mmCIF file of C-alpha atoms and ligand atoms in Angstrom:
data_model
loop_
_atom_site.group_PDB
_atom_site.id
_atom_site.type_symbol
_atom_site.label_atom_id
_atom_site.label_comp_id
_atom_site.label_asym_id
_atom_site.label_seq_id
_atom_site.Cartn_x
_atom_site.Cartn_y
_atom_site.Cartn_z
ATOM 1 C CA MET A 189 -30.572 131.372 11.475
ATOM 2 C CA THR A 190 -28.864 128.979 9.102
ATOM 3 C CA PHE A 191 -30.390 125.506 8.688
ATOM 4 C CA ALA A 192 -27.388 123.184 9.022
ATOM 5 C CA ALA A 193 -27.528 120.072 6.820
ATOM 6 C CA THR A 194 -24.874 117.443 7.490
ATOM 7 C CA ILE A 195 -24.784 114.408 5.215
ATOM 8 C CA LEU A 196 -22.842 111.260 6.059
ATOM 9 C CA THR A 197 -22.335 109.361 2.829
ATOM 10 C CA LEU A 198 -19.904 107.319 0.775
ATOM 11 C CA TYR A 199 -20.621 109.705 -2.120
ATOM 12 C CA PRO A 200 -20.230 113.293 -0.853
ATOM 13 C CA ASP A 201 -19.860 114.507 -4.454
ATOM 14 C CA MET A 202 -23.580 113.819 -4.934
ATOM 15 C CA PHE A 203 -24.211 116.967 -2.814
ATOM 16 C CA PRO A 204 -25.495 119.592 -3.269
ATOM 17 C CA GLY A 205 -26.237 118.118 -6.729
ATOM 18 C CA PRO A 206 -29.698 119.313 -7.737
ATOM 19 C CA LEU A 207 -29.922 121.359 -4.525
ATOM 20 C CA GLY A 208 -27.234 123.659 -5.962
ATOM 21 C CA MET A 209 -29.821 124.966 -8.452
ATOM 22 C CA SER A 210 -33.002 127.010 -8.468
ATOM 23 C CA LEU A 211 -34.544 128.022 -5.132
ATOM 24 C CA ALA A 212 -32.386 125.743 -2.976
ATOM 25 C CA GLY A 213 -29.199 126.778 -4.795
ATOM 26 C CA ARG A 214 -29.917 130.463 -4.317
ATOM 27 C CA ALA A 215 -30.779 129.875 -0.663
ATOM 28 C CA LEU A 216 -27.483 128.009 -0.194
ATOM 29 C CA ALA A 217 -25.551 130.893 -1.765
ATOM 30 C CA GLU A 218 -27.425 133.320 0.493
ATOM 31 C CA GLY A 219 -26.512 131.310 3.583
ATOM 32 C CA ARG A 220 -30.114 130.379 4.473
ATOM 33 C CA TRP A 221 -28.915 126.800 4.779
ATOM 34 C CA SER A 222 -25.452 125.256 4.958
ATOM 35 C CA LEU A 223 -24.200 121.943 3.673
ATOM 36 C CA ASP A 224 -21.503 119.697 5.088
ATOM 37 C CA ALA A 225 -21.226 116.395 3.193
ATOM 38 C CA ARG A 226 -18.786 114.084 4.957
ATOM 39 C CA ASN A 227 -17.359 110.898 3.562
ATOM 40 C CA ILE A 228 -18.030 107.920 5.847
ATOM 41 C CA ARG A 229 -14.862 106.380 4.429
ATOM 42 C CA ASP A 230 -12.791 109.093 6.149
ATOM 43 C CA PHE A 231 -13.743 107.447 9.449
ATOM 44 C CA ALA A 232 -12.423 103.983 8.590
ATOM 45 C CA THR A 233 -9.404 103.039 10.621
ATOM 46 C CA ASP A 234 -7.638 100.353 8.595
ATOM 47 C CA ARG A 235 -5.160 100.697 5.768
ATOM 48 C CA HIS A 236 -7.771 99.833 3.133
ATOM 49 C CA ARG A 237 -10.303 102.318 4.542
ATOM 50 C CA THR A 238 -12.893 99.564 4.914
ATOM 51 C CA VAL A 239 -16.458 100.684 5.681
ATOM 52 C CA ASP A 240 -18.361 97.418 5.228
ATOM 53 C CA ASP A 241 -18.164 93.692 5.794
ATOM 54 C CA THR A 242 -20.077 90.534 4.896
ATOM 55 C CA PRO A 243 -23.432 89.900 6.653
ATOM 56 C CA SER A 244 -23.223 87.804 9.802
ATOM 57 C CA GLY A 245 -25.137 84.586 9.197
ATOM 58 C CA GLY A 246 -24.356 84.712 5.505
ATOM 59 C CA GLY A 247 -26.197 85.997 2.482
ATOM 60 C CA ALA A 248 -25.627 88.411 -0.339
ATOM 61 C CA GLY A 249 -24.230 91.925 -0.175
ATOM 62 C CA MET A 250 -22.301 93.944 2.345
ATOM 63 C CA VAL A 251 -23.259 95.691 5.582
ATOM 64 C CA LEU A 252 -21.983 99.080 6.787
ATOM 65 C CA ARG A 253 -19.933 98.671 9.961
ATOM 66 C CA ALA A 254 -21.303 100.105 13.199
ATOM 67 C CA ASP A 255 -17.907 101.289 14.462
ATOM 68 C CA VAL A 256 -17.157 103.278 11.308
ATOM 69 C CA LEU A 257 -20.688 104.755 11.224
ATOM 70 C CA ALA A 258 -20.414 105.711 14.896
ATOM 71 C CA ALA A 259 -17.139 107.553 14.309
ATOM 72 C CA ALA A 260 -18.759 109.490 11.448
ATOM 73 C CA ILE A 261 -21.850 110.318 13.556
ATOM 74 C CA ASP A 262 -19.764 111.332 16.568
ATOM 75 C CA SER A 263 -17.803 113.785 14.417
ATOM 76 C CA VAL A 264 -20.953 115.908 13.961
ATOM 77 C CA ALA A 265 -21.480 118.555 16.621
ATOM 78 C CA THR A 266 -24.478 120.519 15.298
ATOM 79 C CA GLY A 267 -26.999 119.058 17.766
ATOM 80 C CA ALA A 268 -29.521 118.689 14.907
ATOM 81 C CA PRO A 269 -31.841 115.634 14.712
ATOM 82 C CA LEU A 270 -30.077 112.523 13.433
ATOM 83 C CA ILE A 271 -31.911 110.640 10.698
ATOM 84 C CA ALA A 272 -30.948 107.508 8.782
ATOM 85 C CA MET A 273 -32.527 106.785 5.424
ATOM 86 C CA THR A 274 -34.009 103.281 5.542
ATOM 87 C CA PRO A 275 -36.838 101.643 3.570
ATOM 88 C CA ARG A 276 -38.333 100.355 6.831
ATOM 89 C CA GLY A 277 -38.291 103.802 8.445
ATOM 90 C CA THR A 278 -41.292 106.020 9.205
ATOM 91 C CA PRO A 279 -42.636 107.343 5.897
ATOM 92 C CA LEU A 280 -41.710 111.008 5.476
ATOM 93 C CA THR A 281 -44.643 113.409 5.803
ATOM 94 C CA GLN A 282 -45.131 117.129 5.283
ATOM 95 C CA ALA A 283 -45.729 117.426 9.042
ATOM 96 C CA ARG A 284 -42.293 115.959 9.846
ATOM 97 C CA VAL A 285 -40.703 118.116 7.140
ATOM 98 C CA ARG A 286 -42.287 121.255 8.637
ATOM 99 C CA ASP A 287 -41.067 120.266 12.069
ATOM 100 C CA LEU A 288 -37.505 119.688 10.842
ATOM 101 C CA ALA A 289 -37.480 122.920 8.819
ATOM 102 C CA SER A 290 -38.322 124.916 11.950
ATOM 103 C CA GLY A 291 -35.346 123.425 13.808
ATOM 104 C CA PRO A 292 -31.561 123.887 13.695
ATOM 105 C CA GLY A 293 -31.029 121.509 10.757
ATOM 106 C CA VAL A 294 -30.651 117.801 10.196
ATOM 107 C CA THR A 295 -27.929 115.166 10.007
ATOM 108 C CA VAL A 296 -28.680 112.453 7.459
ATOM 109 C CA LEU A 297 -26.981 109.094 7.358
ATOM 110 C CA CYS A 298 -27.085 107.526 3.881
ATOM 111 C CA GLY A 299 -26.919 103.754 3.526
ATOM 112 C CA ARG A 300 -25.485 101.718 0.656
ATOM 113 C CA PHE A 301 -25.273 98.011 -0.110
ATOM 114 C CA GLU A 302 -27.541 95.981 2.239
ATOM 115 C CA GLY A 303 -27.680 98.838 4.709
ATOM 116 C CA PHE A 304 -26.512 99.413 8.292
ATOM 117 C CA ASP A 305 -25.371 97.162 11.122
ATOM 118 C CA GLU A 306 -28.527 97.057 13.279
ATOM 119 C CA ARG A 307 -26.706 98.004 16.479
ATOM 120 C CA ILE A 308 -26.057 101.567 15.285
ATOM 121 C CA PHE A 309 -29.722 102.641 15.521
ATOM 122 C CA GLU A 310 -30.204 102.194 19.244
ATOM 123 C CA ALA A 311 -26.632 103.023 20.161
ATOM 124 C CA ARG A 312 -26.909 106.502 18.620
ATOM 125 C CA GLY A 313 -30.647 107.156 19.017
ATOM 126 C CA ILE A 314 -31.254 107.343 15.281
ATOM 127 C CA GLU A 315 -34.644 108.168 13.742
ATOM 128 C CA GLU A 316 -35.278 106.070 10.616
ATOM 129 C CA VAL A 317 -37.068 107.711 7.701
ATOM 130 C CA SER A 318 -38.287 106.222 4.421
ATOM 131 C CA ILE A 319 -39.229 108.182 1.326
ATOM 132 C CA GLY A 320 -41.583 105.473 0.031
ATOM 133 C CA ASP A 321 -42.253 101.788 -0.453
ATOM 134 C CA TYR A 322 -39.577 101.034 -3.029
ATOM 135 C CA ILE A 323 -35.847 100.344 -2.812
ATOM 136 C CA LEU A 324 -33.209 102.876 -3.833
ATOM 137 C CA SER A 325 -29.586 101.914 -4.393
ATOM 138 C CA GLY A 326 -28.511 104.327 -1.664
ATOM 139 C CA GLY A 327 -29.787 106.845 0.852
ATOM 140 C CA GLU A 328 -28.404 109.869 -1.022
ATOM 141 C CA MET A 329 -31.493 110.399 -3.183
ATOM 142 C CA GLY A 330 -33.615 110.139 -0.062
ATOM 143 C CA ALA A 331 -31.460 112.739 1.683
ATOM 144 C CA LEU A 332 -31.858 115.069 -1.311
ATOM 145 C CA VAL A 333 -35.638 114.617 -1.187
ATOM 146 C CA LEU A 334 -35.757 115.294 2.550
ATOM 147 C CA LEU A 335 -33.551 118.379 2.255
ATOM 148 C CA ASP A 336 -35.426 119.785 -0.731
ATOM 149 C CA ALA A 337 -38.708 119.518 1.141
ATOM 150 C CA CYS A 338 -37.214 121.281 4.193
ATOM 151 C CA ILE A 339 -35.304 124.007 2.355
ATOM 152 C CA ARG A 340 -38.285 125.374 0.429
ATOM 153 C CA LEU A 341 -39.965 126.052 3.783
ATOM 154 C CA LEU A 342 -37.069 128.059 5.240
ATOM 155 C CA PRO A 343 -37.781 131.790 5.705
ATOM 156 C CA GLY A 344 -37.051 133.783 2.548
ATOM 157 C CA VAL A 345 -36.632 130.778 0.247
ATOM 158 C CA MET A 346 -40.002 130.737 -1.528
ATOM 159 C CA GLY A 347 -41.052 133.834 -3.458
ATOM 160 C CA ALA A 348 -44.364 134.675 -1.820
ATOM 161 C CA PRO A 349 -44.512 133.706 1.868
ATOM 162 C CA SER A 350 -48.071 132.416 1.383
ATOM 163 C CA SER A 351 -47.332 130.270 -1.658
ATOM 164 C CA GLY A 352 -46.913 127.131 0.430
ATOM 165 C CA ASP A 353 -50.123 127.411 2.406
ATOM 166 C CA ASP A 354 -52.586 125.837 -0.045
ATOM 167 C CA GLU A 355 -50.187 123.132 -1.162
ATOM 168 C CA SER A 356 -51.207 119.472 -1.219
ATOM 169 C CA PHE A 357 -50.942 117.828 2.237
ATOM 170 C CA GLU A 358 -50.663 121.131 4.141
ATOM 171 C CA SER A 359 -54.376 121.008 4.975
ATOM 172 C CA GLY A 360 -54.613 117.218 4.886
ATOM 173 C CA LEU A 361 -56.095 117.534 1.384
ATOM 174 C CA LEU A 362 -54.636 117.462 -2.116
ATOM 175 C CA GLU A 363 -54.494 120.774 -3.885
ATOM 176 C CA TYR A 364 -57.149 122.068 -6.298
ATOM 177 C CA PRO A 365 -56.225 122.147 -10.024
ATOM 178 C CA HIS A 366 -54.444 125.128 -11.588
ATOM 179 C CA TYR A 367 -54.893 126.827 -14.955
ATOM 180 C CA THR A 368 -53.224 129.680 -16.785
ATOM 181 C CA ARG A 369 -53.594 131.453 -20.136
ATOM 182 C CA PRO A 370 -54.426 130.919 -22.935
ATOM 183 C CA ASN A 371 -58.063 130.660 -21.985
ATOM 184 C CA GLU A 372 -58.719 128.201 -24.785
ATOM 185 C CA TRP A 373 -56.202 125.512 -25.680
ATOM 186 C CA GLU A 374 -56.905 122.545 -27.998
ATOM 187 C CA GLY A 375 -60.607 123.217 -27.551
ATOM 188 C CA ARG A 376 -60.384 123.086 -23.736
ATOM 189 C CA THR A 377 -61.305 126.123 -21.706
ATOM 190 C CA ILE A 378 -60.487 127.297 -18.197
ATOM 191 C CA PRO A 379 -63.431 126.776 -15.796
ATOM 192 C CA GLU A 380 -65.655 129.856 -15.980
ATOM 193 C CA VAL A 381 -65.672 130.411 -12.219
ATOM 194 C CA LEU A 382 -61.915 131.146 -12.223
ATOM 195 C CA ARG A 383 -62.494 134.028 -14.623
ATOM 196 C CA SER A 384 -65.524 135.400 -12.739
ATOM 197 C CA GLY A 385 -63.524 137.656 -10.422
ATOM 198 C CA ASP A 386 -65.843 136.493 -7.623
ATOM 199 C CA HIS A 387 -63.358 135.556 -4.907
ATOM 200 C CA ALA A 388 -65.880 133.862 -2.649
ATOM 201 C CA ARG A 389 -67.131 131.664 -5.503
ATOM 202 C CA ILE A 390 -63.541 130.866 -6.506
ATOM 203 C CA ALA A 391 -62.633 129.885 -2.938
ATOM 204 C CA ALA A 392 -65.719 127.669 -2.689
ATOM 205 C CA TRP A 393 -64.914 126.002 -6.026
ATOM 206 C CA ARG A 394 -61.299 125.377 -4.981
ATOM 207 C CA LYS A 395 -62.384 123.856 -1.684
ATOM 208 C CA LEU A 396 -64.856 121.570 -3.462
ATOM 209 C CA MET A 397 -62.215 120.518 -5.998
ATOM 210 C CA ALA A 398 -59.614 119.831 -3.287
ATOM 211 C CA GLU A 399 -62.114 117.650 -1.454
ATOM 212 C CA THR A 400 -63.225 115.840 -4.609
ATOM 213 C CA GLU A 401 -59.664 115.188 -5.812
ATOM 214 C CA THR A 402 -58.668 113.869 -2.398
ATOM 215 C CA ARG A 403 -61.711 111.599 -2.101
ATOM 216 C CA LEU A 404 -61.156 110.108 -5.562
ATOM 217 C CA ARG A 405 -57.360 109.908 -5.712
ATOM 218 C CA ARG A 406 -56.401 109.328 -2.080
ATOM 219 C CA PRO A 407 -59.193 107.680 -0.106
ATOM 220 C CA ASP A 408 -56.644 107.097 2.683
ATOM 221 C CA LEU A 409 -56.041 110.847 3.099
ATOM 222 C CA TRP A 410 -59.750 111.586 2.785
ATOM 223 C CA GLU A 411 -60.639 109.154 5.533
ATOM 224 C CA ARG A 412 -58.072 110.687 7.855
ATOM 225 C CA HIS A 413 -59.291 114.200 6.992
ATOM 226 C CA GLU A 414 -62.917 113.242 7.662
ATOM 227 C CA GLY A 415 -61.822 111.479 10.837
ATOM 228 C CA VAL A 416 -60.232 114.682 12.111
ATOM 229 C CA ARG A 417 -63.268 116.764 11.138
ATOM 230 C CA VAL A 418 -65.890 114.584 12.820
ATOM 231 C CA LYS A 419 -63.731 113.626 15.795
ATOM 232 C CA PRO A 420 -65.804 113.737 18.996
ATOM 233 C CA PRO A 421 -64.732 116.214 21.704
ATOM 234 C CA SER A 422 -61.802 114.834 23.696
ATOM 235 C CA GLY A 423 -62.971 112.573 26.475
ATOM 236 C CA ALA A 424 -66.116 111.560 24.585
ATOM 237 C CA ARG A 425 -66.364 107.899 23.636
ATOM 238 C CA ARG A 426 -66.263 107.211 19.939
ATOM 239 C CA GLN A 427 -69.360 105.486 18.519
ATOM 240 C CA THR A 428 -68.445 102.287 16.760
ATOM 241 C CA LYS A 429 -70.696 100.113 14.620
ATOM 242 C CA ASP A 430 -70.617 97.183 17.016
ATOM 243 C CA ALA A 431 -70.944 99.326 20.162
HETATM 244 N N1 SAH B 113 -31.415 95.690 2.281
HETATM 245 C C1 SAH B 113 -32.220 96.848 2.507
HETATM 246 C C2 SAH B 113 -32.167 97.813 1.338
HETATM 247 C C3 SAH B 113 -30.853 98.477 1.157
HETATM 248 S S1 SAH B 113 -30.884 99.691 -0.092
HETATM 249 C C4 SAH B 113 -33.657 96.405 2.719
HETATM 250 O O1 SAH B 113 -34.101 95.464 2.079
HETATM 251 O O2 SAH B 113 -34.368 97.039 3.488
HETATM 252 C C5 SAH B 113 -29.463 100.640 0.289
HETATM 253 C C6 SAH B 113 -29.700 101.933 1.057
HETATM 254 O O3 SAH B 113 -30.548 102.778 0.286
HETATM 255 C C7 SAH B 113 -30.392 101.795 2.391
HETATM 256 O O4 SAH B 113 -29.489 101.505 3.424
HETATM 257 C C8 SAH B 113 -31.025 103.164 2.574
HETATM 258 O O5 SAH B 113 -30.113 104.093 3.121
HETATM 259 C C9 SAH B 113 -31.334 103.582 1.148
HETATM 260 N N2 SAH B 113 -32.733 103.399 0.784
HETATM 261 C C10 SAH B 113 -33.241 102.468 -0.058
HETATM 262 N N3 SAH B 113 -34.570 102.571 -0.189
HETATM 263 C C11 SAH B 113 -34.946 103.622 0.583
HETATM 264 C C12 SAH B 113 -36.203 104.236 0.869
HETATM 265 N N4 SAH B 113 -37.332 103.801 0.332
HETATM 266 N N5 SAH B 113 -36.203 105.305 1.704
HETATM 267 C C13 SAH B 113 -35.062 105.752 2.269
HETATM 268 N N6 SAH B 113 -33.847 105.211 2.028
HETATM 269 C C14 SAH B 113 -33.780 104.154 1.204
#
């Protein structure tokens, strides 16, 4: 099945952009995913092809018009989930990416200027997604990030089918560190255990490293991971300090 990506943007020429190269580019050529980048401006109805207007109540910048956005959205008939890129949206996670990648595709609405007329979200049942706590100049980069993360999970895209399994976030932990030859470089050597050929010892070392890296670098992830591990059986009351 082909994963159908539809992008609604004022800059369709930004697609496939970097997704035309490497793994994603090959997968696109092979028909594992399809791309349809539509220009929101094509759905404007006036002579000047206006897509935005000044913010009601005043203030700087311009706001994308709900009627023009709706016409663009309504032109898409894939039935795939509809996502708008917004900084206030739900932060994108590997779990959501995996979910999307197993579906029919995704339609991504890319904002520009100050963003979207608020009424569009409820009127079209749009899911809002953020790629992080910083502000981009437009949603296109976010759409590329979202698509890249999905495409590498599609069947046949990554070289070895198992190569995604150990990846950071897949297990709720960061990944263990990697090394490759030469064995000695600038006086630094590869940890002895990795050259021992003892697969059980290697697996134990990797697990320990993944846990240590997560605890030190991402206490938030570690806490969640530990929370899942020590979760009481469902129905049982959770012990709290002040209980
Ligand atoms: N005025 C808005 C920012 C607009 S930035 C605010 O303060 O929230 C212009 C567009 O870039 C947005 O409409 C959105 O589509 C995109 N964008 C900016 N930052 C983003 C982020 N962190 N994640 C996803 N999309 C983002």
